[in-house]
Amino acid sequence: MEQKIKIVMLVGEAKSSTFMYNGLSKDFVIEKVVRETPVSMKQILKNRAKKLGYFNVFGQILFGVLLLPIIRNFSKNQLAKVLETQQLDSKPIPESKIVSVNSVNSNESLKILKELNADVIVVNGCRIISKKILNNVSAKFINTHEGITPKYRGIHGCYWALVNNDRENCGVTVHFVDAGVDTGEVLYQATVNPTKNDNFTTYPFYQTAKGIELMKLALNDVNNGTISPKKGVEGNYIWYHPTIWQYLYYRIFRGVK
């Protein structure tokens, strides 16, 4: 396939961004990777508290501090197996490809994106992109969301689908980015099938692997001029991190790890 489009990535420092770069670069030339500095945890928690209340955020902190390290520790072997079977490549993104910015929404970022003049900007693992960026950069912004939209917007879409006994919507979406939270027009969706040995810490890697496949399809469509947006599944909900009591309840009574 002759690549006629110029592709730039706009990312955070999540592992999924590295996996996405390595997966896509096997079939496409990625011009540059514009990578932002992560938002501070203090700011993240402050923003969450405004939306969810301090009690819920306290429960999320307890989950992250008390349970998540234990889950990760007992999942090391399974994680290694998933990374191998899903063929996720963790090789660092070449430094020559990276352009660092404080925020994807900064004036600096806007200037760089305009100068790069890409046809497609692949979004992965960064903060919500502002209207200032979306309205002033001519490229198509395409994101991989770890959930089936709009039913599983937000985060941990696979986990919440399993909690809801909704395996047919346990999956991943590739979509255009708009000013909402995971509300852009859908390009591709597909399900994933984690095993009984998987848990909260390994579910996302199935979604990342499938997301790479779907993103390649979307980029091929843009390259060939055959892109065809569609509606997502029925339902429209935003999901957040589980609290410690939510996680324990669903693990004990629904068997979702």
PDB file of C-alpha atoms in Angstrom:
ATOM      1  CA  MET A   1       0.000   0.000   0.000  1.00  0.00           C
ATOM      2  CA  GLU A   2       1.320   3.419  -0.930  1.00  0.00           C
ATOM      3  CA  GLN A   3       0.965   5.808   2.001  1.00  0.00           C
ATOM      4  CA  LYS A   4      -0.470   9.088   0.721  1.00  0.00           C
ATOM      5  CA  ILE A   5      -1.281  10.607   4.119  1.00  0.00           C
ATOM      6  CA  LYS A   6       0.937  12.271   6.711  1.00  0.00           C
ATOM      7  CA  ILE A   7       0.428  10.808  10.186  1.00  0.00           C
ATOM      8  CA  VAL A   8       1.321  12.397  13.519  1.00  0.00           C
ATOM      9  CA  MET A   9       0.598  10.976  16.965  1.00  0.00           C
ATOM     10  CA  LEU A  10      -0.596  13.062  19.945  1.00  0.00           C
ATOM     11  CA  VAL A  11      -0.004  11.114  23.138  1.00  0.00           C
ATOM     12  CA  GLY A  12       0.623  10.985  26.862  1.00  0.00           C
ATOM     13  CA  GLU A  13       3.137   8.768  28.626  1.00  0.00           C
ATOM     14  CA  ALA A  14       0.850   5.725  28.892  1.00  0.00           C
ATOM     15  CA  LYS A  15       2.227   2.319  27.900  1.00  0.00           C
ATOM     16  CA  SER A  16      -0.555   2.062  25.346  1.00  0.00           C
ATOM     17  CA  SER A  17       0.971   4.962  23.393  1.00  0.00           C
ATOM     18  CA  THR A  18       4.233   3.066  22.993  1.00  0.00           C
ATOM     19  CA  PHE A  19       2.374  -0.077  21.950  1.00  0.00           C
ATOM     20  CA  MET A  20       0.295   1.934  19.478  1.00  0.00           C
ATOM     21  CA  TYR A  21       3.347   3.601  17.927  1.00  0.00           C
ATOM     22  CA  ASN A  22       5.188   0.307  17.500  1.00  0.00           C
ATOM     23  CA  GLY A  23       2.113  -1.439  16.132  1.00  0.00           C
ATOM     24  CA  LEU A  24       1.281   1.271  13.606  1.00  0.00           C
ATOM     25  CA  SER A  25       4.868   1.889  12.515  1.00  0.00           C
ATOM     26  CA  LYS A  26       5.059  -1.649  11.110  1.00  0.00           C
ATOM     27  CA  ASP A  27       2.647  -0.559   8.359  1.00  0.00           C
ATOM     28  CA  PHE A  28       2.735   3.243   8.372  1.00  0.00           C
ATOM     29  CA  VAL A  29       5.300   6.027   8.576  1.00  0.00           C
ATOM     30  CA  ILE A  30       4.667   8.099  11.699  1.00  0.00           C
ATOM     31  CA  GLU A  31       6.093  11.566  11.088  1.00  0.00           C
ATOM     32  CA  LYS A  32       6.308  12.744  14.695  1.00  0.00           C
ATOM     33  CA  VAL A  33       4.968  11.888  18.157  1.00  0.00           C
ATOM     34  CA  VAL A  34       3.864  14.961  20.103  1.00  0.00           C
ATOM     35  CA  ARG A  35       3.964  13.852  23.744  1.00  0.00           C
ATOM     36  CA  GLU A  36       2.637  15.824  26.689  1.00  0.00           C
ATOM     37  CA  THR A  37       3.764  15.952  30.300  1.00  0.00           C
ATOM     38  CA  PRO A  38       1.302  13.996  32.467  1.00  0.00           C
ATOM     39  CA  VAL A  39      -1.269  15.898  34.513  1.00  0.00           C
ATOM     40  CA  SER A  40      -0.323  15.874  38.204  1.00  0.00           C
ATOM     41  CA  MET A  41      -2.172  13.370  40.382  1.00  0.00           C
ATOM     42  CA  LYS A  42      -3.191  16.217  42.681  1.00  0.00           C
ATOM     43  CA  GLN A  43      -4.948  17.960  39.800  1.00  0.00           C
ATOM     44  CA  ILE A  44      -6.574  14.723  38.610  1.00  0.00           C
ATOM     45  CA  LEU A  45      -7.984  14.031  42.068  1.00  0.00           C
ATOM     46  CA  LYS A  46      -9.183  17.608  42.439  1.00  0.00           C
ATOM     47  CA  ASN A  47     -11.030  17.395  39.106  1.00  0.00           C
ATOM     48  CA  ARG A  48     -12.559  14.037  40.034  1.00  0.00           C
ATOM     49  CA  ALA A  49     -13.767  15.333  43.381  1.00  0.00           C
ATOM     50  CA  LYS A  50     -15.704  18.113  41.636  1.00  0.00           C
ATOM     51  CA  LYS A  51     -17.552  15.529  39.542  1.00  0.00           C
ATOM     52  CA  LEU A  52     -17.901  12.577  41.894  1.00  0.00           C
ATOM     53  CA  GLY A  53     -17.588  13.983  45.413  1.00  0.00           C
ATOM     54  CA  TYR A  54     -14.815  13.496  47.951  1.00  0.00           C
ATOM     55  CA  PHE A  55     -16.252  10.271  49.396  1.00  0.00           C
ATOM     56  CA  ASN A  56     -16.117   8.466  46.032  1.00  0.00           C
ATOM     57  CA  VAL A  57     -12.668   9.824  45.249  1.00  0.00           C
ATOM     58  CA  PHE A  58     -11.478   8.648  48.678  1.00  0.00           C
ATOM     59  CA  GLY A  59     -12.746   5.169  47.780  1.00  0.00           C
ATOM     60  CA  GLN A  60     -10.883   5.305  44.468  1.00  0.00           C
ATOM     61  CA  ILE A  61      -7.688   6.316  46.265  1.00  0.00           C
ATOM     62  CA  LEU A  62      -8.049   3.398  48.676  1.00  0.00           C
ATOM     63  CA  PHE A  63      -8.465   1.031  45.735  1.00  0.00           C
ATOM     64  CA  GLY A  64      -5.354   2.440  44.067  1.00  0.00           C
ATOM     65  CA  VAL A  65      -3.235   2.418  47.206  1.00  0.00           C
ATOM     66  CA  LEU A  66      -4.378  -0.765  48.957  1.00  0.00           C
ATOM     67  CA  LEU A  67      -5.636  -3.196  46.322  1.00  0.00           C
ATOM     68  CA  LEU A  68      -4.110  -2.308  42.969  1.00  0.00           C
ATOM     69  CA  PRO A  69      -0.482  -3.022  43.980  1.00  0.00           C
ATOM     70  CA  ILE A  70      -1.541  -6.455  45.260  1.00  0.00           C
ATOM     71  CA  ILE A  71      -3.477  -7.225  42.068  1.00  0.00           C
ATOM     72  CA  ARG A  72      -0.512  -6.151  39.941  1.00  0.00           C
ATOM     73  CA  ASN A  73       1.911  -8.236  41.976  1.00  0.00           C
ATOM     74  CA  PHE A  74      -0.138 -11.400  41.555  1.00  0.00           C
ATOM     75  CA  SER A  75      -0.655 -10.669  37.842  1.00  0.00           C
ATOM     76  CA  LYS A  76       2.961 -10.456  36.684  1.00  0.00           C
ATOM     77  CA  ASN A  77       3.008 -13.853  34.983  1.00  0.00           C
ATOM     78  CA  GLN A  78      -0.380 -13.343  33.350  1.00  0.00           C
ATOM     79  CA  LEU A  79       0.605  -9.879  32.179  1.00  0.00           C
ATOM     80  CA  ALA A  80       3.759 -11.231  30.537  1.00  0.00           C
ATOM     81  CA  LYS A  81       1.656 -13.898  28.833  1.00  0.00           C
ATOM     82  CA  VAL A  82      -0.876 -11.349  27.555  1.00  0.00           C
ATOM     83  CA  LEU A  83       1.847  -9.060  26.194  1.00  0.00           C
ATOM     84  CA  GLU A  84       3.341 -12.014  24.327  1.00  0.00           C
ATOM     85  CA  THR A  85       0.114 -13.470  22.954  1.00  0.00           C
ATOM     86  CA  GLN A  86      -1.202 -10.044  21.917  1.00  0.00           C
ATOM     87  CA  GLN A  87       2.161  -9.198  20.329  1.00  0.00           C
ATOM     88  CA  LEU A  88       2.471  -5.840  22.050  1.00  0.00           C
ATOM     89  CA  ASP A  89       5.878  -4.272  21.448  1.00  0.00           C
ATOM     90  CA  SER A  90       7.233  -2.182  24.345  1.00  0.00           C
ATOM     91  CA  LYS A  91      10.338  -0.941  22.542  1.00  0.00           C
ATOM     92  CA  PRO A  92      10.717   2.788  23.365  1.00  0.00           C
ATOM     93  CA  ILE A  93       9.569   5.307  20.769  1.00  0.00           C
ATOM     94  CA  PRO A  94      12.700   6.695  19.048  1.00  0.00           C
ATOM     95  CA  GLU A  95      13.743   9.989  20.626  1.00  0.00           C
ATOM     96  CA  SER A  96      14.146  11.485  17.157  1.00  0.00           C
ATOM     97  CA  LYS A  97      10.389  11.090  16.663  1.00  0.00           C
ATOM     98  CA  ILE A  98       9.307  12.735  19.925  1.00  0.00           C
ATOM     99  CA  VAL A  99       8.353  16.376  20.370  1.00  0.00           C
ATOM    100  CA  SER A 100       7.646  17.189  24.029  1.00  0.00           C
ATOM    101  CA  VAL A 101       5.004  19.697  25.161  1.00  0.00           C
ATOM    102  CA  ASN A 102       3.610  20.610  28.571  1.00  0.00           C
ATOM    103  CA  SER A 103       0.028  20.004  27.439  1.00  0.00           C
ATOM    104  CA  VAL A 104      -1.674  18.882  24.235  1.00  0.00           C
ATOM    105  CA  ASN A 105      -3.851  21.988  24.647  1.00  0.00           C
ATOM    106  CA  SER A 106      -1.070  24.536  25.001  1.00  0.00           C
ATOM    107  CA  ASN A 107      -0.285  27.255  22.473  1.00  0.00           C
ATOM    108  CA  GLU A 108       3.038  25.499  21.936  1.00  0.00           C
ATOM    109  CA  SER A 109       1.219  22.300  20.990  1.00  0.00           C
ATOM    110  CA  LEU A 110      -1.090  24.183  18.619  1.00  0.00           C
ATOM    111  CA  LYS A 111       1.899  25.819  16.893  1.00  0.00           C
ATOM    112  CA  ILE A 112       3.688  22.475  16.488  1.00  0.00           C
ATOM    113  CA  LEU A 113       0.624  20.680  15.154  1.00  0.00           C
ATOM    114  CA  LYS A 114       0.010  23.438  12.629  1.00  0.00           C
ATOM    115  CA  GLU A 115       3.638  23.301  11.478  1.00  0.00           C
ATOM    116  CA  LEU A 116       3.522  19.515  11.130  1.00  0.00           C
ATOM    117  CA  ASN A 117       0.432  19.885   8.933  1.00  0.00           C
ATOM    118  CA  ALA A 118      -0.638  16.245   9.246  1.00  0.00           C
ATOM    119  CA  ASP A 119      -3.585  14.646   7.467  1.00  0.00           C
ATOM    120  CA  VAL A 120      -4.323  12.426  10.479  1.00  0.00           C
ATOM    121  CA  ILE A 121      -3.487  12.849  14.156  1.00  0.00           C
ATOM    122  CA  VAL A 122      -3.649   9.573  16.067  1.00  0.00           C
ATOM    123  CA  VAL A 123      -4.618  10.353  19.663  1.00  0.00           C
ATOM    124  CA  ASN A 124      -3.641   8.043  22.507  1.00  0.00           C
ATOM    125  CA  GLY A 125      -3.387   8.353  26.277  1.00  0.00           C
ATOM    126  CA  CYS A 126      -3.481  12.146  26.604  1.00  0.00           C
ATOM    127  CA  ARG A 127      -5.909  14.526  28.297  1.00  0.00           C
ATOM    128  CA  ILE A 128      -9.166  15.628  26.636  1.00  0.00           C
ATOM    129  CA  ILE A 129      -8.333  17.768  23.622  1.00  0.00           C
ATOM    130  CA  SER A 130      -9.716  21.304  23.715  1.00  0.00           C
ATOM    131  CA  LYS A 131     -11.828  23.044  21.073  1.00  0.00           C
ATOM    132  CA  LYS A 132      -8.916  25.430  20.547  1.00  0.00           C
ATOM    133  CA  ILE A 133      -6.864  22.564  19.139  1.00  0.00           C
ATOM    134  CA  LEU A 134      -9.664  20.741  17.329  1.00  0.00           C
ATOM    135  CA  ASN A 135     -10.966  23.891  15.623  1.00  0.00           C
ATOM    136  CA  ASN A 136      -7.593  25.244  14.540  1.00  0.00           C
ATOM    137  CA  VAL A 137      -5.824  22.155  13.217  1.00  0.00           C
ATOM    138  CA  SER A 138      -7.048  20.843   9.878  1.00  0.00           C
ATOM    139  CA  ALA A 139      -6.116  17.183  10.434  1.00  0.00           C
ATOM    140  CA  LYS A 140      -8.564  14.400  11.269  1.00  0.00           C
ATOM    141  CA  PHE A 141      -8.157  13.480  14.965  1.00  0.00           C
ATOM    142  CA  ILE A 142      -8.711   9.752  15.555  1.00  0.00           C
ATOM    143  CA  ASN A 143      -8.673   8.142  19.005  1.00  0.00           C
ATOM    144  CA  THR A 144      -8.649   4.603  20.361  1.00  0.00           C
ATOM    145  CA  HIS A 145     -11.033   4.277  23.292  1.00  0.00           C
ATOM    146  CA  GLU A 146     -10.850   1.292  25.622  1.00  0.00           C
ATOM    147  CA  GLY A 147     -14.590   0.670  25.664  1.00  0.00           C
ATOM    148  CA  ILE A 148     -17.561   0.329  23.331  1.00  0.00           C
ATOM    149  CA  THR A 149     -19.068   3.786  22.860  1.00  0.00           C
ATOM    150  CA  PRO A 150     -21.254   5.492  23.741  1.00  0.00           C
ATOM    151  CA  LYS A 151     -22.350   2.796  26.227  1.00  0.00           C
ATOM    152  CA  TYR A 152     -18.929   2.617  27.888  1.00  0.00           C
ATOM    153  CA  ARG A 153     -17.440   6.088  27.700  1.00  0.00           C
ATOM    154  CA  GLY A 154     -14.896   7.174  30.306  1.00  0.00           C
ATOM    155  CA  ILE A 155     -12.418   4.562  31.526  1.00  0.00           C
ATOM    156  CA  HIS A 156     -12.105   0.832  32.210  1.00  0.00           C
ATOM    157  CA  GLY A 157     -14.744  -0.056  29.635  1.00  0.00           C
ATOM    158  CA  CYS A 158     -13.865  -3.757  29.606  1.00  0.00           C
ATOM    159  CA  TYR A 159     -14.024  -4.070  33.392  1.00  0.00           C
ATOM    160  CA  TRP A 160     -17.406  -2.336  33.630  1.00  0.00           C
ATOM    161  CA  ALA A 161     -18.846  -4.389  30.771  1.00  0.00           C
ATOM    162  CA  LEU A 162     -17.859  -7.569  32.641  1.00  0.00           C
ATOM    163  CA  VAL A 163     -19.336  -6.193  35.862  1.00  0.00           C
ATOM    164  CA  ASN A 164     -22.582  -5.657  33.943  1.00  0.00           C
ATOM    165  CA  ASN A 165     -22.435  -9.176  32.439  1.00  0.00           C
ATOM    166  CA  ASP A 166     -22.277  -7.449  29.065  1.00  0.00           C
ATOM    167  CA  ARG A 167     -19.542  -9.379  27.236  1.00  0.00           C
ATOM    168  CA  GLU A 168     -20.985  -8.470  23.837  1.00  0.00           C
ATOM    169  CA  ASN A 169     -19.939  -4.890  24.619  1.00  0.00           C
ATOM    170  CA  CYS A 170     -16.587  -5.674  26.209  1.00  0.00           C
ATOM    171  CA  GLY A 171     -14.293  -4.143  23.661  1.00  0.00           C
ATOM    172  CA  VAL A 172     -12.702  -1.147  22.009  1.00  0.00           C
ATOM    173  CA  THR A 173     -13.692   1.735  19.728  1.00  0.00           C
ATOM    174  CA  VAL A 174     -11.774   3.782  17.185  1.00  0.00           C
ATOM    175  CA  HIS A 175     -13.517   7.095  16.611  1.00  0.00           C
ATOM    176  CA  PHE A 176     -13.153  10.673  15.469  1.00  0.00           C
ATOM    177  CA  VAL A 177     -12.363  13.081  18.297  1.00  0.00           C
ATOM    178  CA  ASP A 178     -14.829  15.856  19.049  1.00  0.00           C
ATOM    179  CA  ALA A 179     -15.196  18.241  21.999  1.00  0.00           C
ATOM    180  CA  GLY A 180     -17.059  15.663  24.133  1.00  0.00           C
ATOM    181  CA  VAL A 181     -15.794  12.737  26.200  1.00  0.00           C
ATOM    182  CA  ASP A 182     -15.592   9.746  23.819  1.00  0.00           C
ATOM    183  CA  THR A 183     -18.575  11.059  21.855  1.00  0.00           C
ATOM    184  CA  GLY A 184     -17.053  11.294  18.365  1.00  0.00           C
ATOM    185  CA  GLU A 185     -18.371   9.392  15.356  1.00  0.00           C
ATOM    186  CA  VAL A 186     -17.427   5.713  15.418  1.00  0.00           C
ATOM    187  CA  LEU A 187     -15.132   4.294  12.741  1.00  0.00           C
ATOM    188  CA  TYR A 188     -14.612   0.753  14.049  1.00  0.00           C
ATOM    189  CA  GLN A 189     -15.634  -1.288  17.095  1.00  0.00           C
ATOM    190  CA  ALA A 190     -14.729  -4.821  18.151  1.00  0.00           C
ATOM    191  CA  THR A 191     -14.983  -7.018  21.232  1.00  0.00           C
ATOM    192  CA  VAL A 192     -12.190  -8.658  23.213  1.00  0.00           C
ATOM    193  CA  ASN A 193     -12.249 -11.898  25.174  1.00  0.00           C
ATOM    194  CA  PRO A 194     -10.168 -11.857  28.361  1.00  0.00           C
ATOM    195  CA  THR A 195      -9.760 -15.218  30.069  1.00  0.00           C
ATOM    196  CA  LYS A 196     -10.600 -16.326  33.608  1.00  0.00           C
ATOM    197  CA  ASN A 197      -6.930 -15.709  34.495  1.00  0.00           C
ATOM    198  CA  ASP A 198      -7.191 -12.019  33.625  1.00  0.00           C
ATOM    199  CA  ASN A 199      -8.181  -9.137  35.876  1.00  0.00           C
ATOM    200  CA  PHE A 200      -8.474  -5.361  36.159  1.00  0.00           C
ATOM    201  CA  THR A 201      -4.772  -4.880  35.376  1.00  0.00           C
ATOM    202  CA  THR A 202      -4.638  -7.078  32.259  1.00  0.00           C
ATOM    203  CA  TYR A 203      -7.978  -6.336  30.547  1.00  0.00           C
ATOM    204  CA  PRO A 204      -6.720  -3.087  28.938  1.00  0.00           C
ATOM    205  CA  PHE A 205      -3.918  -4.836  27.051  1.00  0.00           C
ATOM    206  CA  TYR A 206      -6.421  -6.882  25.051  1.00  0.00           C
ATOM    207  CA  GLN A 207      -8.141  -3.633  24.175  1.00  0.00           C
ATOM    208  CA  THR A 208      -4.872  -1.975  23.165  1.00  0.00           C
ATOM    209  CA  ALA A 209      -3.970  -4.860  20.861  1.00  0.00           C
ATOM    210  CA  LYS A 210      -7.390  -4.860  19.221  1.00  0.00           C
ATOM    211  CA  GLY A 211      -7.292  -1.063  19.044  1.00  0.00           C
ATOM    212  CA  ILE A 212      -4.073  -1.188  17.021  1.00  0.00           C
ATOM    213  CA  GLU A 213      -5.785  -3.482  14.498  1.00  0.00           C
ATOM    214  CA  LEU A 214      -8.782  -1.155  14.240  1.00  0.00           C
ATOM    215  CA  MET A 215      -6.638   1.969  13.965  1.00  0.00           C
ATOM    216  CA  LYS A 216      -4.798   0.415  11.017  1.00  0.00           C
ATOM    217  CA  LEU A 217      -8.148  -0.164   9.306  1.00  0.00           C
ATOM    218  CA  ALA A 218      -9.157   3.447   9.952  1.00  0.00           C
ATOM    219  CA  LEU A 219      -5.845   4.799   8.618  1.00  0.00           C
ATOM    220  CA  ASN A 220      -6.180   2.633   5.523  1.00  0.00           C
ATOM    221  CA  ASP A 221      -9.655   4.089   5.000  1.00  0.00           C
ATOM    222  CA  VAL A 222      -8.360   7.658   5.295  1.00  0.00           C
ATOM    223  CA  ASN A 223      -5.487   6.827   2.962  1.00  0.00           C
ATOM    224  CA  ASN A 224      -7.885   5.358   0.387  1.00  0.00           C
ATOM    225  CA  GLY A 225     -10.599   7.977   0.825  1.00  0.00           C
ATOM    226  CA  THR A 226     -13.118   5.353   1.954  1.00  0.00           C
ATOM    227  CA  ILE A 227     -13.720   6.381   5.559  1.00  0.00           C
ATOM    228  CA  SER A 228     -17.308   5.753   6.717  1.00  0.00           C
ATOM    229  CA  PRO A 229     -18.366   6.927  10.210  1.00  0.00           C
ATOM    230  CA  LYS A 230     -21.243   5.145  11.936  1.00  0.00           C
ATOM    231  CA  LYS A 231     -23.297   5.236  15.130  1.00  0.00           C
ATOM    232  CA  GLY A 232     -22.140   3.353  18.189  1.00  0.00           C
ATOM    233  CA  VAL A 233     -24.157   0.940  20.304  1.00  0.00           C
ATOM    234  CA  GLU A 234     -27.258   1.859  22.296  1.00  0.00           C
ATOM    235  CA  GLY A 235     -26.734   3.466  25.716  1.00  0.00           C
ATOM    236  CA  ASN A 236     -24.732   6.467  26.790  1.00  0.00           C
ATOM    237  CA  TYR A 237     -22.819   6.346  30.077  1.00  0.00           C
ATOM    238  CA  ILE A 238     -19.540   7.624  31.511  1.00  0.00           C
ATOM    239  CA  TRP A 239     -17.630   5.226  33.779  1.00  0.00           C
ATOM    240  CA  TYR A 240     -14.894   6.000  36.281  1.00  0.00           C
ATOM    241  CA  HIS A 241     -12.341   4.205  38.432  1.00  0.00           C
ATOM    242  CA  PRO A 242     -13.980   1.748  40.853  1.00  0.00           C
ATOM    243  CA  THR A 243     -13.877   2.516  44.549  1.00  0.00           C
ATOM    244  CA  ILE A 244     -12.404  -0.067  46.890  1.00  0.00           C
ATOM    245  CA  TRP A 245     -15.868  -1.132  48.040  1.00  0.00           C
ATOM    246  CA  GLN A 246     -17.192  -1.387  44.481  1.00  0.00           C
ATOM    247  CA  TYR A 247     -14.285  -3.563  43.423  1.00  0.00           C
ATOM    248  CA  LEU A 248     -14.605  -5.885  46.424  1.00  0.00           C
ATOM    249  CA  TYR A 249     -18.378  -6.183  45.994  1.00  0.00           C
ATOM    250  CA  TYR A 250     -18.161  -7.064  42.308  1.00  0.00           C
ATOM    251  CA  ARG A 251     -15.290  -9.480  42.880  1.00  0.00           C
ATOM    252  CA  ILE A 252     -17.104 -11.320  45.667  1.00  0.00           C
ATOM    253  CA  PHE A 253     -20.643 -11.323  44.258  1.00  0.00           C
ATOM    254  CA  ARG A 254     -20.079 -11.234  40.488  1.00  0.00           C
ATOM    255  CA  GLY A 255     -16.677 -12.864  40.188  1.00  0.00           C
ATOM    256  CA  VAL A 256     -15.174  -9.982  38.222  1.00  0.00           C
ATOM    257  CA  LYS A 257     -11.519  -9.582  39.033  1.00  0.00           C
TER     258      LYS A 257
END
